[in-house]
């Protein structure tokens, strides 16, 4: 970045402030650094200061420091300058960075004043020698601290304790956080009753619950990271330490299986009841929502080369017909076959998925023929689909237990929850492509799940 502003007056000092993070009190905070550096500038006779602040940026790891680069640009375009810092390690902790700064100072006089350490005249050999010694010690300290912290994390992991960063829902000793664990349990329950991570994140944000990083919004990535985190799935005997469990063995297996299984229709984000879930009975393409030129909301074939484009169904009438039909099922009163253990489903899905990837790799490497690849692929996909059906029966049971009065009370629930109930009761919904004026009930075909 080229600096085009006027040369810095001799009455102006350049103050550089940096902090890696505000987790500890190893170094003064930004506000403390600012106060100390401003006081030092006044004592040295400077009436004005220009601040360059890099907050939550490490100088040890090879990360870009935007404000530090701006500081160097100012120095490069100034005939003389004074840099004021709280401590030398705030300015650099890498010998490479110091040498870059020294190369820049070969053509101009620059003083470096530090609150902790005094004056460093980097235009003199003595000052450069002392600066090189300090940065060598600072680099060693950072590397040694990193190794020490890494070894401590390994020891904590061996003892079965939390290690490395924050762990939403848990204290550092492995016990459950009284408030966050309730939110963690809520995320697990919602996911196991069919809600997609996007929907869960949106609802948590709407209720004003703080996100793990104290941000204003939750997102699907955060929800997925929590659901797949190792700490949530830790089980008795996996570590030497004692953990306070948040989920059962069965729930753990179900969550991990859901991450492998094919994507489900309710997971498709939609603001309509059947968007992306219903199909055209002719071209078998998904139906999407739309609006006619008269403002009528409809379901129609999605734009696709294989689409017949003939389905047009009034959205309100179709939604009501679906709810009326499902209400008459009384699904909780029917006899249901025994469920296969989730751990067994997870094992089958994991093995079949890995084998499918390996088969694709072999075909890509030309070690198997196309016919062999297609034969193996068809067999493995059938195994995955069969396991997915069994997995869905577990979800169906949980959804109907969670909503015992469904589908009679569906309209009191959110669209996302209504979609999960419909998916639990209907294996497929198709609409016959006839003229819009025909009775929607005669056009609907609802295949119920056993």
Coordinates of N, CA and C in Angstrom, one line a residue, residues 192-423:
X192 N -31.6 -35.1 16.2 CA -32.1 -36.5 16.2 C -33.6 -36.6 16.0
X193 N -34.3 -35.4 15.9 CA -35.7 -35.4 15.5 C -35.8 -34.7 14.2
X194 N -34.8 -34.8 13.4 CA -34.9 -34.4 12.0 C -34.5 -33.0 11.5
X195 N -34.2 -32.1 12.5 CA -33.9 -30.8 12.1 C -32.5 -30.7 11.5
X196 N -32.3 -29.9 10.5 CA -31.0 -29.7 9.8 C -30.2 -28.8 10.6
X197 N -28.9 -28.8 10.6 CA -28.0 -27.9 11.3 C -28.3 -26.4 10.9
X198 N -28.7 -26.1 9.7 CA -29.0 -24.8 9.3 C -30.2 -24.3 10.1
X199 N -31.3 -25.1 10.2 CA -32.5 -24.7 11.0 C -32.2 -24.6 12.5
X200 N -31.4 -25.5 13.0 CA -31.0 -25.4 14.4 C -30.3 -24.1 14.7
X201 N -29.3 -23.8 13.8 CA -28.5 -22.5 14.0 C -29.4 -21.3 13.9
X202 N -30.4 -21.3 13.0 CA -31.3 -20.2 12.8 C -32.2 -20.0 14.1
X203 N -32.6 -21.1 14.6 CA -33.5 -21.0 15.8 C -32.7 -20.5 17.1
X204 N -31.5 -21.0 17.2 CA -30.7 -20.5 18.4 C -30.3 -19.1 18.2
X205 N -30.1 -18.6 17.0 CA -29.8 -17.2 16.8 C -31.0 -16.3 17.1
X206 N -32.2 -16.8 16.7 CA -33.4 -16.1 16.9 C -33.8 -16.0 18.4
X207 N -33.4 -17.0 19.2 CA -33.7 -16.9 20.6 C -32.7 -16.1 21.4
X208 N -31.6 -15.6 20.8 CA -30.6 -14.8 21.4 C -29.6 -15.5 22.2
X209 N -29.5 -16.8 22.0 CA -28.5 -17.6 22.8 C -27.1 -17.3 22.2
X210 N -26.1 -16.9 23.0 CA -24.8 -16.6 22.5 C -24.1 -17.8 21.8
X211 N -23.5 -17.6 20.7 CA -22.7 -18.6 20.0 C -21.4 -18.9 20.8
X212 N -20.8 -20.1 20.5 CA -19.6 -20.5 21.3 C -18.5 -19.4 21.2
X213 N -18.3 -18.7 20.1 CA -17.3 -17.8 20.0 C -17.7 -16.4 20.4
X214 N -18.8 -16.3 21.2 CA -19.4 -15.0 21.6 C -19.8 -14.1 20.4
X215 N -20.1 -14.8 19.3 CA -20.6 -14.0 18.1 C -22.1 -13.9 18.2
X216 N -22.6 -13.0 17.4 CA -24.0 -12.7 17.4 C -24.9 -13.9 16.8
X217 N -24.2 -14.7 15.9 CA -25.0 -15.7 15.1 C -24.4 -17.0 15.2
X218 N -25.3 -18.0 15.3 CA -24.9 -19.4 15.1 C -24.9 -19.7 13.6
X219 N -24.2 -20.7 13.2 CA -24.2 -21.1 11.8 C -24.2 -22.7 11.7
X220 N -24.5 -23.2 10.5 CA -24.6 -24.6 10.3 C -23.2 -25.3 10.6
X221 N -22.1 -24.6 10.2 CA -20.8 -25.1 10.4 C -20.5 -25.4 11.9
X222 N -20.9 -24.4 12.7 CA -20.7 -24.5 14.2 C -21.5 -25.7 14.7
X223 N -22.8 -25.8 14.3 CA -23.6 -26.9 14.8 C -23.0 -28.3 14.4
X224 N -22.6 -28.4 13.1 CA -22.0 -29.6 12.7 C -20.8 -30.0 13.4
X225 N -19.9 -28.9 13.7 CA -18.7 -29.2 14.4 C -19.0 -29.7 15.8
X226 N -20.0 -29.2 16.5 CA -20.4 -29.6 17.8 C -20.9 -31.0 17.8
X227 N -21.8 -31.3 16.8 CA -22.4 -32.7 16.7 C -21.3 -33.7 16.4
X228 N -20.3 -33.4 15.7 CA -19.2 -34.3 15.3 C -18.0 -34.3 16.1
X229 N -18.0 -33.4 17.1 CA -16.8 -33.3 18.0 C -16.6 -34.5 18.8
X230 N -15.4 -34.8 19.0 CA -15.0 -36.1 19.7 C -15.5 -36.0 21.2
X231 N -15.5 -34.9 21.8 CA -15.8 -34.8 23.2 C -17.3 -35.2 23.4
X232 N -18.2 -34.9 22.4 CA -19.6 -35.3 22.6 C -19.7 -36.8 22.5
X233 N -18.9 -37.5 21.8 CA -19.0 -38.9 21.5 C -18.1 -39.8 22.4
X234 N -17.4 -39.1 23.4 CA -16.5 -39.9 24.2 C -17.4 -40.9 25.1
X235 N -16.9 -42.1 25.1 CA -17.6 -43.1 25.8 C -16.8 -43.7 27.0
X236 N -17.4 -44.4 27.9 CA -16.7 -45.0 29.0 C -15.7 -46.0 28.5
X237 N -14.5 -45.9 29.1 CA -13.4 -46.8 28.7 C -12.5 -46.3 27.6
X238 N -13.0 -45.2 26.8 CA -12.2 -44.7 25.7 C -11.0 -43.9 26.2
X239 N -11.1 -43.3 27.4 CA -10.0 -42.6 28.0 C -9.8 -43.1 29.5
X240 N -8.7 -42.7 30.0 CA -8.4 -43.1 31.4 C -9.1 -42.2 32.4
X241 N -9.5 -41.0 31.9 CA -10.1 -40.0 32.8 C -11.6 -40.3 32.9
X242 N -12.3 -39.5 33.7 CA -13.7 -39.6 33.9 C -14.4 -38.4 33.2
X243 N -15.3 -38.7 32.4 CA -16.1 -37.7 31.7 C -17.6 -37.8 32.1
X244 N -18.2 -36.7 32.1 CA -19.6 -36.6 32.4 C -20.3 -36.7 31.0
X245 N -21.0 -37.8 30.8 CA -21.6 -38.0 29.4 C -22.8 -37.1 29.2
X246 N -23.0 -36.7 27.9 CA -24.1 -35.9 27.5 C -25.0 -36.6 26.6
X247 N -24.6 -37.8 25.9 CA -25.4 -38.6 25.1 C -25.2 -40.0 25.4
X248 N -26.2 -40.8 24.9 CA -26.1 -42.3 25.1 C -25.3 -42.9 24.0
X249 N -24.9 -44.2 24.2 CA -24.2 -44.9 23.1 C -25.0 -44.9 21.8
X250 N -26.3 -45.2 22.0 CA -27.2 -45.2 20.8 C -27.3 -43.9 20.1
X251 N -27.4 -42.8 20.9 CA -27.5 -41.5 20.2 C -26.2 -41.2 19.5
X252 N -25.1 -41.5 20.1 CA -23.8 -41.3 19.5 C -23.7 -42.0 18.1
X253 N -24.1 -43.3 18.1 CA -24.1 -44.0 16.8 C -25.0 -43.5 15.8
X254 N -26.2 -43.0 16.2 CA -27.2 -42.4 15.3 C -26.6 -41.1 14.7
X255 N -26.0 -40.3 15.5 CA -25.4 -39.0 15.0 C -24.3 -39.3 13.9
X256 N -23.5 -40.2 14.3 CA -22.3 -40.5 13.4 C -22.8 -41.2 12.1
X257 N -23.9 -42.0 12.2 CA -24.5 -42.6 11.0 C -25.1 -41.6 10.1
X258 N -25.8 -40.6 10.7 CA -26.5 -39.6 10.0 C -25.5 -38.8 9.2
X259 N -24.3 -38.6 9.7 CA -23.2 -37.9 9.0 C -22.8 -38.6 7.7
X260 N -22.9 -39.9 7.7 CA -22.5 -40.8 6.6 C -23.6 -41.0 5.6
X261 N -24.8 -41.1 6.1 CA -26.0 -41.5 5.2 C -26.3 -40.4 4.2
X262 N -27.0 -40.8 3.2 CA -27.4 -39.8 2.1 C -28.2 -38.6 2.8
X263 N -28.1 -37.5 2.1 CA -28.9 -36.3 2.6 C -30.4 -36.5 2.6
X264 N -31.1 -36.1 3.6 CA -32.5 -36.3 3.7 C -33.3 -35.1 3.2
X265 N -34.5 -35.3 2.7 CA -35.3 -34.3 2.1 C -35.6 -33.1 3.1
X266 N -35.9 -33.4 4.4 CA -36.2 -32.2 5.3 C -34.9 -31.4 5.5
X267 N -33.7 -32.0 5.2 CA -32.5 -31.2 5.5 C -32.4 -30.1 4.4
X268 N -33.2 -30.2 3.3 CA -33.1 -29.1 2.3 C -33.9 -27.9 2.9
X269 N -33.1 -26.8 3.0 CA -33.7 -25.6 3.6 C -34.9 -25.1 2.7
X270 N -36.0 -24.9 3.3 CA -37.2 -24.5 2.5 C -38.1 -23.7 3.5
X271 N -38.8 -22.7 2.9 CA -39.8 -22.0 3.7 C -41.2 -22.5 3.3
X272 N -41.3 -23.6 2.5 CA -42.6 -24.2 2.2 C -42.7 -25.6 2.7
X273 N -43.9 -26.1 2.8 CA -44.1 -27.4 3.4 C -43.5 -28.5 2.6
X274 N -43.7 -28.5 1.2 CA -43.3 -29.6 0.4 C -42.2 -29.2 -0.6
X275 N -41.6 -28.0 -0.5 CA -40.6 -27.6 -1.4 C -39.4 -28.6 -1.4
X276 N -39.0 -29.2 -2.5 CA -37.9 -30.1 -2.6 C -38.2 -31.5 -2.0
X277 N -39.4 -31.7 -1.5 CA -39.8 -33.0 -1.0 C -40.8 -33.8 -1.9
X278 N -41.7 -33.1 -2.5 CA -42.7 -33.7 -3.4 C -42.1 -33.9 -4.8
X279 N -42.7 -34.8 -5.5 CA -42.1 -35.1 -6.8 C -43.3 -35.1 -7.9
X280 N -42.8 -34.9 -9.1 CA -43.8 -35.0 -10.3 C -43.9 -36.5 -10.6
X281 N -45.1 -37.0 -10.8 CA -45.3 -38.4 -11.0 C -44.9 -38.8 -12.4
X282 N -44.7 -37.8 -13.3 CA -44.3 -38.1 -14.7 C -42.8 -38.1 -14.9
X283 N -42.2 -37.0 -14.6 CA -40.7 -36.9 -14.8 C -39.9 -37.2 -13.6
X284 N -40.5 -37.4 -12.4 CA -39.9 -37.8 -11.2 C -38.9 -36.7 -10.7
X285 N -39.1 -35.5 -11.1 CA -38.3 -34.4 -10.6 C -38.9 -33.8 -9.4
X286 N -38.1 -33.2 -8.5 CA -38.6 -32.5 -7.3 C -39.4 -31.3 -7.7
X287 N -40.4 -31.0 -6.9 CA -41.2 -29.8 -7.1 C -40.7 -28.7 -6.2
X288 N -40.7 -27.5 -6.8 CA -40.3 -26.3 -6.0 C -41.4 -25.3 -6.0
X289 N -41.3 -24.4 -5.1 CA -42.4 -23.4 -5.0 C -42.2 -22.3 -6.0
X290 N -43.3 -21.7 -6.3 CA -43.3 -20.6 -7.3 C -44.5 -19.7 -7.1
X291 N -44.6 -18.6 -7.9 CA -45.7 -17.7 -7.8 C -46.2 -17.4 -9.2
X292 N -47.4 -17.5 -9.5 CA -48.0 -17.1 -10.8 C -48.0 -15.6 -11.0
X293 N -48.3 -15.2 -12.2 CA -48.4 -13.8 -12.5 C -49.6 -13.1 -11.8
X294 N -50.5 -14.0 -11.3 CA -51.7 -13.5 -10.5 C -51.4 -13.5 -9.0
X295 N -50.2 -13.9 -8.6 CA -49.8 -13.9 -7.2 C -50.2 -15.2 -6.5
X296 N -50.6 -16.2 -7.2 CA -51.0 -17.5 -6.6 C -49.7 -18.3 -6.3
X297 N -49.5 -18.8 -5.1 CA -48.4 -19.6 -4.7 C -48.7 -21.1 -5.1
X298 N -47.7 -21.7 -5.8 CA -47.9 -23.0 -6.4 C -46.7 -23.9 -6.2
X299 N -46.8 -25.2 -6.4 CA -45.7 -26.1 -6.5 C -45.6 -26.4 -8.0
X300 N -44.4 -26.5 -8.5 CA -44.2 -26.8 -9.9 C -43.0 -27.6 -10.1
X301 N -42.8 -28.2 -11.3 CA -41.6 -29.0 -11.6 C -40.4 -28.0 -11.6
X302 N -39.3 -28.4 -11.1 CA -38.2 -27.5 -11.1 C -37.6 -27.4 -12.5
X303 N -36.9 -26.3 -12.7 CA -36.2 -26.2 -14.0 C -35.1 -27.2 -14.2
X304 N -35.2 -28.0 -15.2 CA -34.2 -29.1 -15.4 C -34.4 -29.6 -16.8
X305 N -33.3 -30.0 -17.5 CA -33.5 -30.6 -18.8 C -34.4 -31.8 -18.9
X306 N -34.5 -32.6 -17.9 CA -35.4 -33.8 -17.9 C -36.8 -33.5 -17.4
X307 N -37.1 -32.2 -17.0 CA -38.4 -31.9 -16.4 C -39.5 -31.8 -17.5
X308 N -40.6 -32.3 -17.1 CA -41.8 -32.2 -18.0 C -42.4 -30.8 -17.9
X309 N -42.2 -30.2 -16.8 CA -42.8 -28.8 -16.6 C -44.3 -28.7 -16.6
X310 N -45.0 -29.8 -16.3 CA -46.4 -29.9 -16.4 C -47.1 -29.8 -15.1
X311 N -46.4 -30.0 -14.0 CA -47.1 -29.9 -12.7 C -47.3 -28.5 -12.3
X312 N -48.5 -28.2 -11.9 CA -48.9 -26.9 -11.3 C -49.9 -27.2 -10.3
X313 N -49.6 -27.0 -9.0 CA -50.6 -27.3 -7.9 C -50.7 -26.2 -7.0
X314 N -51.8 -25.8 -6.6 CA -52.0 -24.7 -5.6 C -51.4 -25.1 -4.3
X315 N -50.5 -24.3 -3.8 CA -49.8 -24.6 -2.6 C -50.7 -24.8 -1.3
X316 N -51.6 -23.9 -1.1 CA -52.4 -23.9 0.1 C -53.3 -25.2 0.1
X317 N -53.9 -25.5 -1.1 CA -54.7 -26.7 -1.2 C -53.9 -28.0 -1.0
X318 N -52.7 -28.0 -1.6 CA -51.9 -29.2 -1.5 C -51.4 -29.4 -0.1
X319 N -51.0 -28.4 0.6 CA -50.5 -28.5 2.0 C -51.7 -29.0 2.9
X320 N -52.8 -28.5 2.7 CA -54.0 -28.9 3.5 C -54.3 -30.4 3.3
X321 N -54.3 -30.8 2.0 CA -54.6 -32.2 1.7 C -53.6 -33.1 2.3
X322 N -52.3 -32.8 2.3 CA -51.3 -33.6 2.9 C -51.5 -33.8 4.4
X323 N -51.8 -32.7 5.1 CA -52.0 -32.7 6.5 C -53.2 -33.5 6.9
X324 N -54.3 -33.4 6.1 CA -55.5 -34.1 6.3 C -55.3 -35.6 6.2
X325 N -54.6 -36.0 5.1 CA -54.3 -37.4 4.9 C -53.5 -38.0 6.0
X326 N -52.4 -37.3 6.4 CA -51.5 -37.9 7.4 C -52.2 -37.9 8.8
X327 N -53.1 -37.0 9.0 CA -53.8 -37.0 10.3 C -54.6 -38.3 10.5
X328 N -55.1 -38.9 9.4 CA -55.9 -40.1 9.6 C -55.1 -41.3 9.7
X329 N -53.8 -41.2 9.8 CA -53.0 -42.5 9.8 C -52.9 -43.1 11.2
X330 N -52.9 -42.2 12.3 CA -52.7 -42.7 13.6 C -51.4 -43.6 13.7
X331 N -50.3 -43.1 13.4 CA -49.1 -43.9 13.2 C -48.6 -44.5 14.5
X332 N -48.9 -43.9 15.7 CA -48.4 -44.5 16.9 C -49.1 -45.7 17.4
X333 N -50.2 -46.0 16.8 CA -51.0 -47.1 17.2 C -50.7 -48.4 16.4
X334 N -49.9 -48.3 15.4 CA -49.6 -49.4 14.6 C -48.4 -50.2 15.2
X335 N -48.4 -51.5 14.9 CA -47.3 -52.4 15.4 C -46.1 -52.1 14.5
X336 N -44.9 -52.1 15.1 CA -43.7 -51.8 14.4 C -42.7 -52.9 14.6
X337 N -42.0 -53.3 13.6 CA -41.0 -54.4 13.8 C -39.8 -53.9 14.6
X338 N -39.1 -54.8 15.3 CA -37.9 -54.4 16.1 C -36.9 -53.6 15.3
X339 N -36.2 -52.6 15.9 CA -35.2 -51.8 15.3 C -33.8 -52.4 15.4
X340 N -33.1 -52.3 14.3 CA -31.7 -52.8 14.3 C -30.9 -51.9 15.1
X341 N -29.9 -52.3 15.9 CA -29.1 -51.5 16.8 C -28.4 -50.4 16.0
X342 N -28.4 -49.1 16.4 CA -27.7 -48.1 15.6 C -26.2 -48.4 15.4
X343 N -25.5 -49.0 16.4 CA -24.1 -49.3 16.2 C -23.9 -50.3 15.0
X344 N -24.8 -51.2 14.8 CA -24.7 -52.1 13.7 C -24.9 -51.4 12.4
X345 N -25.9 -50.4 12.4 CA -26.1 -49.6 11.2 C -24.9 -48.8 10.8
X346 N -24.3 -48.2 11.9 CA -23.1 -47.3 11.7 C -22.0 -48.1 11.1
X347 N -21.8 -49.4 11.6 CA -20.7 -50.2 11.1 C -20.9 -50.5 9.6
X348 N -22.1 -50.9 9.3 CA -22.4 -51.2 7.9 C -22.2 -50.0 6.9
X349 N -22.8 -48.9 7.4 CA -22.6 -47.7 6.5 C -21.2 -47.3 6.4
X350 N -20.4 -47.3 7.4 CA -19.0 -46.9 7.4 C -18.2 -47.9 6.4
X351 N -18.5 -49.2 6.5 CA -17.7 -50.1 5.7 C -18.2 -50.0 4.2
X352 N -19.5 -49.8 4.0 CA -19.9 -49.7 2.6 C -19.5 -48.4 1.9
X353 N -19.5 -47.3 2.7 CA -19.1 -46.0 2.1 C -17.6 -46.1 1.8
X354 N -16.8 -46.6 2.7 CA -15.3 -46.7 2.5 C -15.0 -47.6 1.3
X355 N -15.8 -48.7 1.1 CA -15.6 -49.6 0.0 C -16.0 -48.9 -1.3
X356 N -17.0 -48.1 -1.2 CA -17.5 -47.4 -2.4 C -16.4 -46.4 -2.9
X357 N -15.8 -45.7 -1.9 CA -14.7 -44.7 -2.3 C -13.5 -45.5 -2.8
X358 N -13.2 -46.6 -2.2 CA -12.0 -47.4 -2.7 C -12.3 -47.9 -4.1
X359 N -13.5 -48.3 -4.4 CA -13.9 -48.8 -5.7 C -13.7 -47.7 -6.7
X360 N -14.2 -46.5 -6.4 CA -14.0 -45.4 -7.3 C -12.6 -45.0 -7.5
X361 N -11.8 -45.2 -6.5 CA -10.3 -44.9 -6.6 C -9.7 -45.9 -7.5
X362 N -10.0 -47.1 -7.4 CA -9.4 -48.2 -8.2 C -9.8 -48.0 -9.7
X363 N -11.1 -47.6 -9.9 CA -11.5 -47.4 -11.3 C -10.8 -46.2 -11.9
X364 N -10.6 -45.1 -11.1 CA -9.9 -43.9 -11.5 C -8.5 -44.3 -11.8
X365 N -7.9 -45.2 -11.1 CA -6.5 -45.6 -11.4 C -6.4 -46.7 -12.4
X366 N -7.5 -47.1 -13.0 CA -7.5 -48.1 -14.1 C -7.1 -49.4 -13.7
X367 N -7.3 -49.8 -12.4 CA -6.9 -51.1 -11.9 C -8.1 -52.1 -12.0
X368 N -9.3 -51.6 -12.2 CA -10.5 -52.4 -12.4 C -11.2 -51.9 -13.6
X369 N -12.0 -52.8 -14.2 CA -12.7 -52.4 -15.5 C -14.0 -51.7 -15.1
X370 N -14.6 -51.1 -16.1 CA -15.8 -50.3 -15.9 C -16.9 -51.3 -15.4
X371 N -17.0 -52.5 -16.0 CA -18.0 -53.4 -15.6 C -17.9 -53.8 -14.2
X372 N -16.7 -54.1 -13.7 CA -16.4 -54.4 -12.3 C -16.8 -53.3 -11.4
X373 N -16.4 -52.0 -11.8 CA -16.8 -50.9 -11.0 C -18.3 -50.7 -10.9
X374 N -19.0 -50.9 -12.0 CA -20.5 -50.7 -11.9 C -21.1 -51.8 -11.1
X375 N -20.6 -53.0 -11.2 CA -21.2 -54.1 -10.4 C -21.0 -53.9 -8.9
X376 N -19.7 -53.5 -8.5 CA -19.5 -53.2 -7.1 C -20.3 -52.0 -6.6
X377 N -20.3 -51.0 -7.4 CA -21.0 -49.8 -7.1 C -22.5 -50.0 -6.8
X378 N -23.1 -50.8 -7.7 CA -24.5 -51.1 -7.5 C -24.8 -51.9 -6.2
X379 N -23.9 -52.9 -5.9 CA -24.1 -53.7 -4.7 C -23.9 -52.8 -3.5
X380 N -22.9 -51.9 -3.5 CA -22.6 -51.1 -2.3 C -23.7 -50.0 -2.1
X381 N -24.2 -49.5 -3.2 CA -25.3 -48.5 -3.0 C -26.5 -49.1 -2.5
X382 N -26.8 -50.4 -2.9 CA -28.0 -51.1 -2.3 C -27.8 -51.3 -0.8
X383 N -26.6 -51.6 -0.4 CA -26.3 -51.8 1.1 C -26.5 -50.5 1.8
X384 N -26.0 -49.4 1.2 CA -26.2 -48.1 1.9 C -27.6 -47.7 1.9
X385 N -28.4 -47.9 0.9 CA -29.8 -47.6 0.9 C -30.6 -48.4 1.9
X386 N -30.3 -49.7 2.0 CA -31.0 -50.5 3.0 C -30.7 -50.1 4.4
X387 N -29.4 -49.7 4.7 CA -29.0 -49.2 6.0 C -29.7 -47.9 6.3
X388 N -29.8 -47.1 5.2 CA -30.4 -45.8 5.4 C -31.9 -45.9 5.8
X389 N -32.6 -46.9 5.2 CA -34.0 -47.2 5.6 C -34.1 -47.6 7.1
X390 N -33.2 -48.4 7.5 CA -33.2 -48.8 8.9 C -32.9 -47.6 9.8
X391 N -32.0 -46.8 9.4 CA -31.6 -45.6 10.1 C -32.8 -44.6 10.2
X392 N -33.6 -44.5 9.1 CA -34.7 -43.7 9.1 C -35.8 -44.2 10.1
X393 N -35.9 -45.5 10.3 CA -36.9 -46.0 11.2 C -36.6 -45.5 12.6
X394 N -35.3 -45.4 13.0 CA -34.9 -44.9 14.3 C -35.4 -43.4 14.4
X395 N -35.1 -42.7 13.4 CA -35.5 -41.3 13.4 C -37.0 -41.1 13.5
X396 N -37.7 -41.9 12.7 CA -39.2 -41.9 12.7 C -39.7 -42.2 14.1
X397 N -39.1 -43.1 14.8 CA -39.6 -43.5 16.1 C -39.3 -42.3 17.1
X398 N -38.2 -41.6 16.9 CA -37.9 -40.5 17.8 C -38.8 -39.3 17.5
X399 N -39.0 -39.0 16.2 CA -39.8 -37.9 15.8 C -41.2 -38.1 16.4
X400 N -41.8 -39.3 16.2 CA -43.2 -39.5 16.6 C -43.3 -39.5 18.2
X401 N -42.2 -39.9 18.8 CA -42.2 -39.8 20.3 C -42.1 -38.4 20.8
X402 N -41.3 -37.6 20.0 CA -41.2 -36.2 20.4 C -42.4 -35.4 20.1
X403 N -43.2 -35.8 19.1 CA -44.4 -35.1 18.8 C -45.6 -36.1 18.9
X404 N -46.0 -36.5 20.1 CA -47.0 -37.6 20.2 C -48.3 -37.2 19.6
X405 N -48.7 -36.0 19.5 CA -50.0 -35.6 18.9 C -49.9 -35.3 17.4
X406 N -48.8 -35.5 16.8 CA -48.6 -35.3 15.4 C -49.3 -36.5 14.7
X407 N -49.9 -36.2 13.5 CA -49.8 -34.9 12.7 C -51.1 -34.0 13.0
X408 N -51.9 -34.4 14.0 CA -53.1 -33.6 14.2 C -52.8 -32.2 14.6
X409 N -51.6 -32.0 15.3 CA -51.3 -30.6 15.8 C -50.1 -30.0 14.9
X410 N -50.0 -30.5 13.7 CA -48.8 -30.1 12.9 C -48.9 -28.6 12.6
X411 N -50.0 -28.0 12.4 CA -50.1 -26.6 12.0 C -49.6 -25.7 13.1
X412 N -49.5 -26.2 14.3 CA -49.0 -25.3 15.4 C -47.5 -25.3 15.5
X413 N -46.8 -26.1 14.6 CA -45.4 -26.2 14.6 C -44.8 -25.4 13.5
X414 N -43.5 -25.2 13.5 CA -42.8 -24.5 12.5 C -42.8 -25.3 11.2
X415 N -42.5 -24.6 10.1 CA -42.5 -25.3 8.8 C -41.4 -26.4 8.8
X416 N -40.3 -26.2 9.4 CA -39.2 -27.1 9.5 C -39.6 -28.4 10.2
X417 N -40.3 -28.2 11.3 CA -40.8 -29.4 12.1 C -41.9 -30.1 11.4
X418 N -42.7 -29.4 10.7 CA -43.8 -30.1 9.9 C -43.2 -30.9 8.8
X419 N -42.1 -30.5 8.2 CA -41.4 -31.2 7.2 C -40.8 -32.5 7.7
X420 N -40.3 -32.5 9.0 CA -39.7 -33.7 9.5 C -40.8 -34.7 9.8
X421 N -41.9 -34.2 10.3 CA -43.0 -35.2 10.6 C -43.6 -35.8 9.3
X422 N -43.7 -35.0 8.2 CA -44.2 -35.5 7.0 C -43.2 -36.6 6.4
X423 N -41.9 -36.3 6.6 CA -40.9 -37.2 6.1 C -40.9 -38.5 6.9

